[in-house]
């Protein structure tokens, strides 16, 4: 008998241009003894958004350094800093891209769970709920706002704290906040969403739940990145909803080849999630013929550079490391290629793919 996933979702969602202005009111009933901590993407230091944060009492803004994707050591040090300074806090509010939102989720969990965040990398290892947490995206595409994971690079692996305690209690989806994102970054993160859709819709785990969300998200991506000639408010609105729906789609299915290979790049070379997925998708004609061709049209139309030749000159050992990380993502391969995936995606074949990137 098949067992169906019973998944925990975000508790509250507010959507709309200017909905950020409701944050004070939303947080009011969540305030307890300690302060609210606003983890703000360091890009916004000194920008208008910083001055719009509704600080009360001893609330604190911490600038999230997202130069690198989140590490367990960074999560642990942020949580320790808050415990030392305040004992406990009322909540952690992440305002930024996927990296800042993931940091906020992880810091919230580490305010109440003992030890290091590295101890909880995996599935359902988190023991108790964290403190109240809210996510406010300033880039659209990762789906981190709706997911039950927070992707962290730890001492031995890059893996999420995947649990029912991980989803946000509240998300604030205000498309105005994404308006000034640089063209390349917006494209890379937007393509994360597009690739979620392709991998979900072309996967063997597909079901009507995932399909319904995935098709809508895909339609938005196609409209934004192929039909529109200039970026405007409509694009921000639609991409924010595409990110949400794309996240909901993979919540009940799985990602696939681009993500599995991209994780290998990211582990060895530190390649960021969005751009890494694009680098791989550029070479996936064999696995996603239509998706890869459409992706290339999107790249062309939006005038974006996709890095090439990033694996040139790597040693055999380095290729082995990437292959090990990638091939370890079993559910992703099974979703992409079916139960006999190991016969299809051999180590040799994967090496040849890495060599093309
Ligand atoms: P990001 O959060 O890493 O940010 C990329 C860059 O954009 C940073 O320099 C940041 O300062 C800047 N930035 C953010 N908002 C901006 C804005 N409005 N204007 C200008 N600059 C802005 O990028 P991302 O693609 O959103 O997130 C990638 C991260 O998300 C990775 O760490 C990845 O592992 C994670 N992720 C998590 C999930 C999940 O389910 N938890 C899913 C996919 C990806
Ligand atoms: Zn992704």
Coordinates of C-alpha atoms and ligand atoms in Angstrom, one line a residue:
X1 CA 0.0 0.0 0.0
X2 CA 1.4 3.3 -0.9
X3 CA 1.8 5.9 1.9
X4 CA 0.9 9.5 1.1
X5 CA 2.9 12.3 2.5
X6 CA 1.1 14.4 5.1
X7 CA 2.9 17.6 4.9
X8 CA 3.1 20.6 7.1
X9 CA 2.6 24.0 5.5
X10 CA 3.2 27.6 6.3
X11 CA 0.5 28.8 8.8
X12 CA -0.2 32.3 7.5
X13 CA 0.2 34.0 4.2
X14 CA -0.3 37.6 3.3
X15 CA 0.1 38.6 -0.4
X16 CA 0.0 42.0 -2.0
X17 CA 1.9 45.1 -3.0
X18 CA 2.7 47.0 0.1
X19 CA 1.7 44.1 2.4
X20 CA 5.1 44.6 4.1
X21 CA 3.5 47.6 5.9
X22 CA 1.3 45.1 7.8
X23 CA 4.3 43.5 9.5
X24 CA 4.0 45.5 12.7
X25 CA 0.4 44.5 13.2
X26 CA 1.2 40.8 12.3
X27 CA 4.0 40.6 14.8
X28 CA 2.2 42.3 17.7
X29 CA 0.4 39.3 19.1
X30 CA 3.6 37.2 18.6
X31 CA 5.6 39.3 20.9
X32 CA 6.6 37.6 24.2
X33 CA 9.4 38.4 26.7
X34 CA 12.3 38.7 24.2
X35 CA 12.8 40.9 21.2
X36 CA 11.9 40.3 17.5
X37 CA 15.1 39.7 15.5
X38 CA 15.0 40.9 11.9
X39 CA 17.5 39.0 9.8
X40 CA 17.9 41.3 6.9
X41 CA 19.9 40.5 3.7
X42 CA 23.0 42.6 3.9
X43 CA 22.2 44.1 0.4
X44 CA 19.6 46.2 2.2
X45 CA 22.0 47.8 4.7
X46 CA 21.3 51.6 4.5
X47 CA 18.5 51.1 1.9
X48 CA 14.9 52.3 2.4
X49 CA 13.7 48.8 3.4
X50 CA 15.9 48.8 6.5
X51 CA 14.2 52.0 7.7
X52 CA 10.7 50.4 7.1
X53 CA 11.4 47.6 9.6
X54 CA 8.9 48.0 12.5
X55 CA 11.3 48.0 15.4
X56 CA 9.7 48.0 18.9
X57 CA 11.4 47.9 22.4
X58 CA 14.7 46.1 22.2
X59 CA 14.2 44.5 18.8
X60 CA 17.3 44.0 16.7
X61 CA 18.3 44.0 13.1
X62 CA 21.1 41.7 12.1
X63 CA 22.5 41.9 8.6
X64 CA 22.7 38.4 7.1
X65 CA 26.0 37.9 5.2
X66 CA 24.9 35.9 2.2
X67 CA 28.2 36.2 0.3
X68 CA 28.3 32.4 0.6
X69 CA 25.2 30.2 0.9
X70 CA 24.3 29.4 4.5
X71 CA 26.7 27.3 6.6
X72 CA 25.9 25.4 9.8
X73 CA 28.7 27.3 11.5
X74 CA 27.1 30.7 10.7
X75 CA 23.7 29.5 11.9
X76 CA 25.2 28.3 15.2
X77 CA 27.1 31.5 15.8
X78 CA 24.0 33.6 15.1
X79 CA 21.9 31.5 17.5
X80 CA 24.6 31.7 20.1
X81 CA 24.9 35.4 19.8
X82 CA 21.1 35.8 20.4
X83 CA 21.2 33.4 23.4
X84 CA 24.1 35.3 24.9
X85 CA 22.5 38.7 24.4
X86 CA 18.8 38.0 25.1
X87 CA 18.5 34.5 26.6
X88 CA 15.4 34.0 24.4
X89 CA 13.7 35.9 21.6
X90 CA 10.1 36.3 20.5
X91 CA 10.8 35.5 16.9
X92 CA 13.2 35.5 13.9
X93 CA 12.0 37.3 10.7
X94 CA 14.1 36.6 7.6
X95 CA 13.9 39.3 4.9
X96 CA 15.9 38.6 1.8
X97 CA 16.5 35.9 -0.9
X98 CA 16.5 32.2 -0.3
X99 CA 19.7 32.3 1.7
X100 CA 18.4 34.8 4.2
X101 CA 15.1 33.0 4.5
X102 CA 16.9 29.7 5.1
X103 CA 19.1 31.3 7.7
X104 CA 16.1 32.6 9.6
X105 CA 14.4 29.2 9.6
X106 CA 17.6 27.5 10.9
X107 CA 18.3 30.2 13.6
X108 CA 14.7 29.9 14.8
X109 CA 15.1 26.1 15.2
X110 CA 18.5 26.5 16.9
X111 CA 17.1 28.8 19.6
X112 CA 15.3 25.8 21.1
X113 CA 17.1 22.6 19.8
X114 CA 20.3 21.7 21.6
X115 CA 23.7 21.2 19.9
X116 CA 24.7 22.3 16.4
X117 CA 22.6 22.7 13.3
X118 CA 24.8 20.1 11.7
X119 CA 23.3 17.5 14.0
X120 CA 19.9 18.1 12.3
X121 CA 20.9 18.0 8.6
X122 CA 18.7 15.2 7.3
X123 CA 15.1 14.2 7.5
X124 CA 12.9 14.7 10.6
X125 CA 15.8 15.0 13.1
X126 CA 14.7 18.3 14.6
X127 CA 13.2 17.5 18.0
X128 CA 11.1 20.6 19.1
X129 CA 9.6 23.6 17.4
X130 CA 11.8 26.7 17.1
X131 CA 10.8 30.2 18.1
X132 CA 8.2 32.0 15.9
X133 CA 9.6 32.6 12.4
X134 CA 8.5 34.6 9.4
X135 CA 9.9 34.8 5.9
X136 CA 9.7 37.8 3.6
X137 CA 11.2 37.2 0.1
X138 CA 13.1 40.0 -1.7
X139 CA 13.9 37.6 -4.6
X140 CA 11.5 35.2 -6.2
X141 CA 12.1 31.7 -7.4
X142 CA 13.6 29.4 -4.8
X143 CA 10.3 28.4 -3.1
X144 CA 12.2 28.6 0.2
X145 CA 9.3 30.6 1.5
X146 CA 7.0 27.6 1.4
X147 CA 9.4 24.6 1.8
X148 CA 9.9 22.3 4.8
X149 CA 13.7 22.6 4.6
X150 CA 16.6 24.9 5.1
X151 CA 19.6 24.1 2.9
X152 CA 22.9 24.3 4.9
X153 CA 26.5 23.5 4.1
X154 CA 27.9 21.6 7.1
X155 CA 31.2 20.0 8.0
X156 CA 30.5 16.9 6.0
X157 CA 27.6 17.6 3.7
X158 CA 25.3 20.0 2.1
X159 CA 21.8 19.0 3.3
X160 CA 18.7 20.6 4.7
X161 CA 17.2 20.5 8.2
X162 CA 14.1 18.9 6.7
X163 CA 11.3 18.7 9.2
X164 CA 7.7 19.5 10.1
X165 CA 9.1 22.2 12.4
X166 CA 11.0 24.0 9.5
X167 CA 8.2 25.8 7.6
X168 CA 7.6 29.4 8.5
X169 CA 4.7 30.4 10.8
X170 CA 4.1 33.4 8.5
X171 CA 5.1 34.6 5.1
X172 CA 4.7 38.1 3.7
X173 CA 4.7 38.1 -0.1
X174 CA 5.1 41.7 -1.2
X175 CA 6.2 41.8 -4.8
X176 CA 7.4 45.4 -4.4
X177 CA 10.3 44.2 -2.5
X178 CA 11.7 42.4 -5.5
X179 CA 11.5 45.4 -7.9
X180 CA 15.1 46.4 -7.8
X181 CA 16.9 43.0 -8.1
X182 CA 19.7 43.0 -10.6
X183 CA 18.8 41.4 -14.0
X184 CA 21.2 38.5 -13.8
X185 CA 20.3 37.6 -10.2
X186 CA 16.6 37.9 -10.9
X187 CA 17.0 35.6 -13.9
X188 CA 19.1 32.9 -12.0
X189 CA 16.7 32.8 -9.1
X190 CA 13.7 32.9 -11.5
X191 CA 15.2 30.0 -13.4
X192 CA 15.4 28.0 -10.2
X193 CA 11.6 28.2 -10.2
X194 CA 11.4 27.4 -13.9
X195 CA 13.7 24.3 -13.4
X196 CA 11.6 23.2 -10.4
X197 CA 8.6 23.2 -12.7
X198 CA 10.3 21.2 -15.5
X199 CA 11.8 18.7 -13.1
X200 CA 8.5 18.2 -11.3
X201 CA 6.3 18.1 -14.4
X202 CA 8.7 15.7 -16.2
X203 CA 9.3 13.5 -13.2
X204 CA 8.0 10.0 -12.5
X205 CA 6.7 11.2 -9.1
X206 CA 4.2 13.5 -10.7
X207 CA 0.6 13.6 -9.4
X208 CA -2.3 16.0 -10.0
X209 CA -1.4 18.0 -6.9
X210 CA 2.1 18.8 -8.1
X211 CA 0.9 19.1 -11.7
X212 CA -1.7 21.7 -10.9
X213 CA 0.8 24.0 -9.1
X214 CA 3.6 23.2 -11.5
X215 CA 1.6 24.1 -14.6
X216 CA 0.6 27.4 -13.3
X217 CA 4.1 28.3 -12.2
X218 CA 5.5 27.2 -15.6
X219 CA 2.9 29.3 -17.4
X220 CA 3.9 32.4 -15.4
X221 CA 7.6 31.8 -16.1
X222 CA 7.0 31.4 -19.8
X223 CA 5.0 34.6 -19.9
X224 CA 7.6 36.6 -17.9
X225 CA 10.7 35.3 -19.5
X226 CA 9.5 34.7 -23.1
X227 CA 6.6 37.0 -23.9
X228 CA 7.3 40.2 -21.9
X229 CA 9.7 42.7 -23.5
X230 CA 10.3 44.8 -20.4
X231 CA 10.3 44.0 -16.8
X232 CA 7.5 45.6 -14.8
X233 CA 5.3 45.2 -11.8
X234 CA 3.3 42.5 -13.4
X235 CA 6.5 40.4 -13.7
X236 CA 7.3 40.9 -10.0
X237 CA 3.7 39.9 -9.1
X238 CA 3.7 36.8 -11.3
X239 CA 7.2 35.6 -10.4
X240 CA 6.4 35.8 -6.7
X241 CA 3.4 33.6 -7.2
X242 CA 5.3 31.3 -9.6
X243 CA 7.9 30.8 -6.8
X244 CA 5.2 29.9 -4.3
X245 CA 3.4 27.5 -6.7
X246 CA 6.7 26.0 -7.9
X247 CA 7.6 25.3 -4.3
X248 CA 4.2 23.7 -3.7
X249 CA 4.7 21.6 -6.8
X250 CA 8.0 20.1 -5.6
X251 CA 6.7 19.7 -2.1
X252 CA 4.6 16.9 -3.3
X253 CA 6.9 15.5 -6.0
X254 CA 10.7 16.1 -6.3
X255 CA 13.3 17.9 -8.3
X256 CA 15.5 16.1 -10.8
X257 CA 18.7 16.0 -12.9
X258 CA 19.6 19.7 -12.9
X259 CA 19.4 19.9 -9.1
X260 CA 21.2 16.6 -8.5
X261 CA 24.1 17.7 -10.7
X262 CA 24.0 21.3 -9.4
X263 CA 24.5 20.0 -5.8
X264 CA 27.8 18.4 -6.9
X265 CA 29.0 21.8 -8.3
X266 CA 27.9 23.6 -5.3
X267 CA 29.6 21.2 -2.9
X268 CA 33.0 21.3 -4.6
X269 CA 33.1 24.7 -6.2
X270 CA 30.7 26.7 -4.1
X271 CA 28.6 27.5 -7.1
X272 CA 25.4 29.2 -6.1
X273 CA 22.1 27.3 -6.4
X274 CA 20.4 29.5 -9.0
X275 CA 23.4 29.9 -11.4
X276 CA 24.5 26.3 -10.8
X277 CA 21.1 25.0 -11.9
X278 CA 21.3 27.2 -15.1
X279 CA 24.8 26.0 -15.9
X280 CA 23.5 22.4 -15.8
X281 CA 20.2 23.0 -17.5
X282 CA 22.1 24.4 -20.5
X283 CA 23.3 20.8 -21.1
X284 CA 20.3 18.7 -20.3
X285 CA 18.8 18.3 -23.8
X286 CA 18.9 14.5 -23.4
X287 CA 16.8 14.5 -20.2
X288 CA 14.5 17.5 -20.7
X289 CA 14.5 18.1 -24.5
X290 CA 11.7 20.7 -24.5
X291 CA 12.7 22.3 -21.2
X292 CA 16.3 22.7 -22.1
X293 CA 15.4 24.2 -25.5
X294 CA 13.0 26.6 -23.9
X295 CA 15.5 27.5 -21.2
X296 CA 18.0 28.5 -23.9
X297 CA 15.4 30.7 -25.6
X298 CA 14.9 32.4 -22.2
X299 CA 18.6 32.9 -21.8
X300 CA 18.8 34.4 -25.2
X301 CA 15.7 36.7 -24.9
X302 CA 16.8 38.0 -21.5
X303 CA 20.4 38.6 -22.6
X304 CA 21.9 36.8 -19.6
X305 CA 25.3 35.1 -19.4
X306 CA 25.4 31.5 -18.3
X307 CA 29.0 30.6 -17.2
X308 CA 30.7 27.9 -19.3
X309 CA 33.7 25.7 -18.7
X310 CA 33.6 25.8 -14.9
X311 CA 34.8 22.2 -14.7
X312 CA 37.9 22.7 -16.9
X313 CA 41.1 21.5 -15.4
X314 CA 39.5 19.7 -12.4
X315 CA 41.4 16.6 -11.2
X316 CA 40.0 13.0 -11.2
X317 CA 39.5 13.2 -7.5
X318 CA 37.5 16.4 -7.8
X319 CA 35.3 14.8 -10.4
X320 CA 34.8 11.8 -8.1
X321 CA 33.8 14.1 -5.2
X322 CA 31.1 15.8 -7.4
X323 CA 29.9 12.5 -8.7
X324 CA 29.6 11.1 -5.2
X325 CA 27.6 14.1 -4.0
X326 CA 25.4 14.0 -7.0
X327 CA 24.7 10.3 -7.2
X328 CA 23.9 10.3 -3.5
X329 CA 20.7 12.3 -4.3
X330 CA 18.7 9.2 -4.9
X331 CA 15.1 10.5 -4.8
X332 CA 16.0 13.1 -7.3
X333 CA 17.4 10.6 -9.8
X334 CA 14.5 8.2 -9.1
X335 CA 12.0 11.0 -9.8
X336 CA 13.9 12.0 -13.0
X337 CA 14.7 8.6 -14.5
X338 CA 12.5 6.0 -12.7
X339 CA 13.2 3.1 -10.4
X340 CA 16.0 1.8 -12.7
X341 CA 17.8 5.1 -12.7
X342 CA 21.1 3.5 -11.7
X343 CA 21.3 1.7 -15.0
X344 CA 20.6 4.9 -16.9
X345 CA 22.8 7.3 -15.0
X346 CA 26.1 5.5 -14.6
X347 CA 29.2 7.2 -13.0
X348 CA 30.8 7.4 -16.4
X349 CA 27.8 9.1 -17.9
X350 CA 27.7 11.6 -15.0
X351 CA 31.4 12.3 -15.4
X352 CA 30.9 13.1 -19.1
X353 CA 28.1 15.5 -18.1
X354 CA 30.2 17.3 -15.5
X355 CA 33.0 17.6 -18.1
X356 CA 30.7 19.5 -20.4
X357 CA 29.7 22.1 -17.8
Ligands
LIG1 P1 20.4 34.6 -2.4 O1 19.5 34.7 -1.2 O2 21.6 33.7 -2.2 O3 20.8 36.1 -2.8 C1 21.6 36.3 -3.9 C2 22.1 37.7 -4.0 O4 21.1 38.6 -4.2 C3 22.8 38.1 -2.7 O5 23.9 38.9 -3.0 C4 21.7 39.0 -2.0 O6 22.3 40.0 -1.2 C5 21.1 39.7 -3.2 N1 19.7 40.2 -3.1 C6 18.6 39.6 -2.5 N2 17.5 40.3 -2.7 C7 17.8 41.4 -3.5 C8 17.1 42.5 -4.0 N3 15.8 42.6 -3.9 N4 17.8 43.4 -4.8 C9 19.2 43.2 -5.0 N5 19.9 42.2 -4.5 C10 19.2 41.3 -3.7 O7 19.6 34.1 -3.7 P2 18.4 33.1 -3.9 O8 18.6 32.6 -5.3 O9 17.1 33.8 -3.6 O10 18.6 32.0 -2.9 C11 19.5 30.9 -3.1 C12 19.6 30.2 -1.8 O11 18.3 29.6 -1.5 C13 20.6 29.1 -1.7 O12 21.3 29.2 -0.4 C14 19.8 27.8 -1.8 O13 20.4 26.7 -1.1 C15 18.5 28.2 -1.1 N6 17.4 27.4 -1.5 C16 16.6 27.0 -0.5 C17 15.5 26.2 -0.8 C18 14.6 25.7 0.3 O14 13.6 25.0 0.0 N7 14.9 26.0 1.5 C19 15.1 26.0 -2.2 C20 16.0 26.5 -3.2 C21 17.1 27.2 -2.8
LIG2 ZN1 16.0 24.9 -6.6

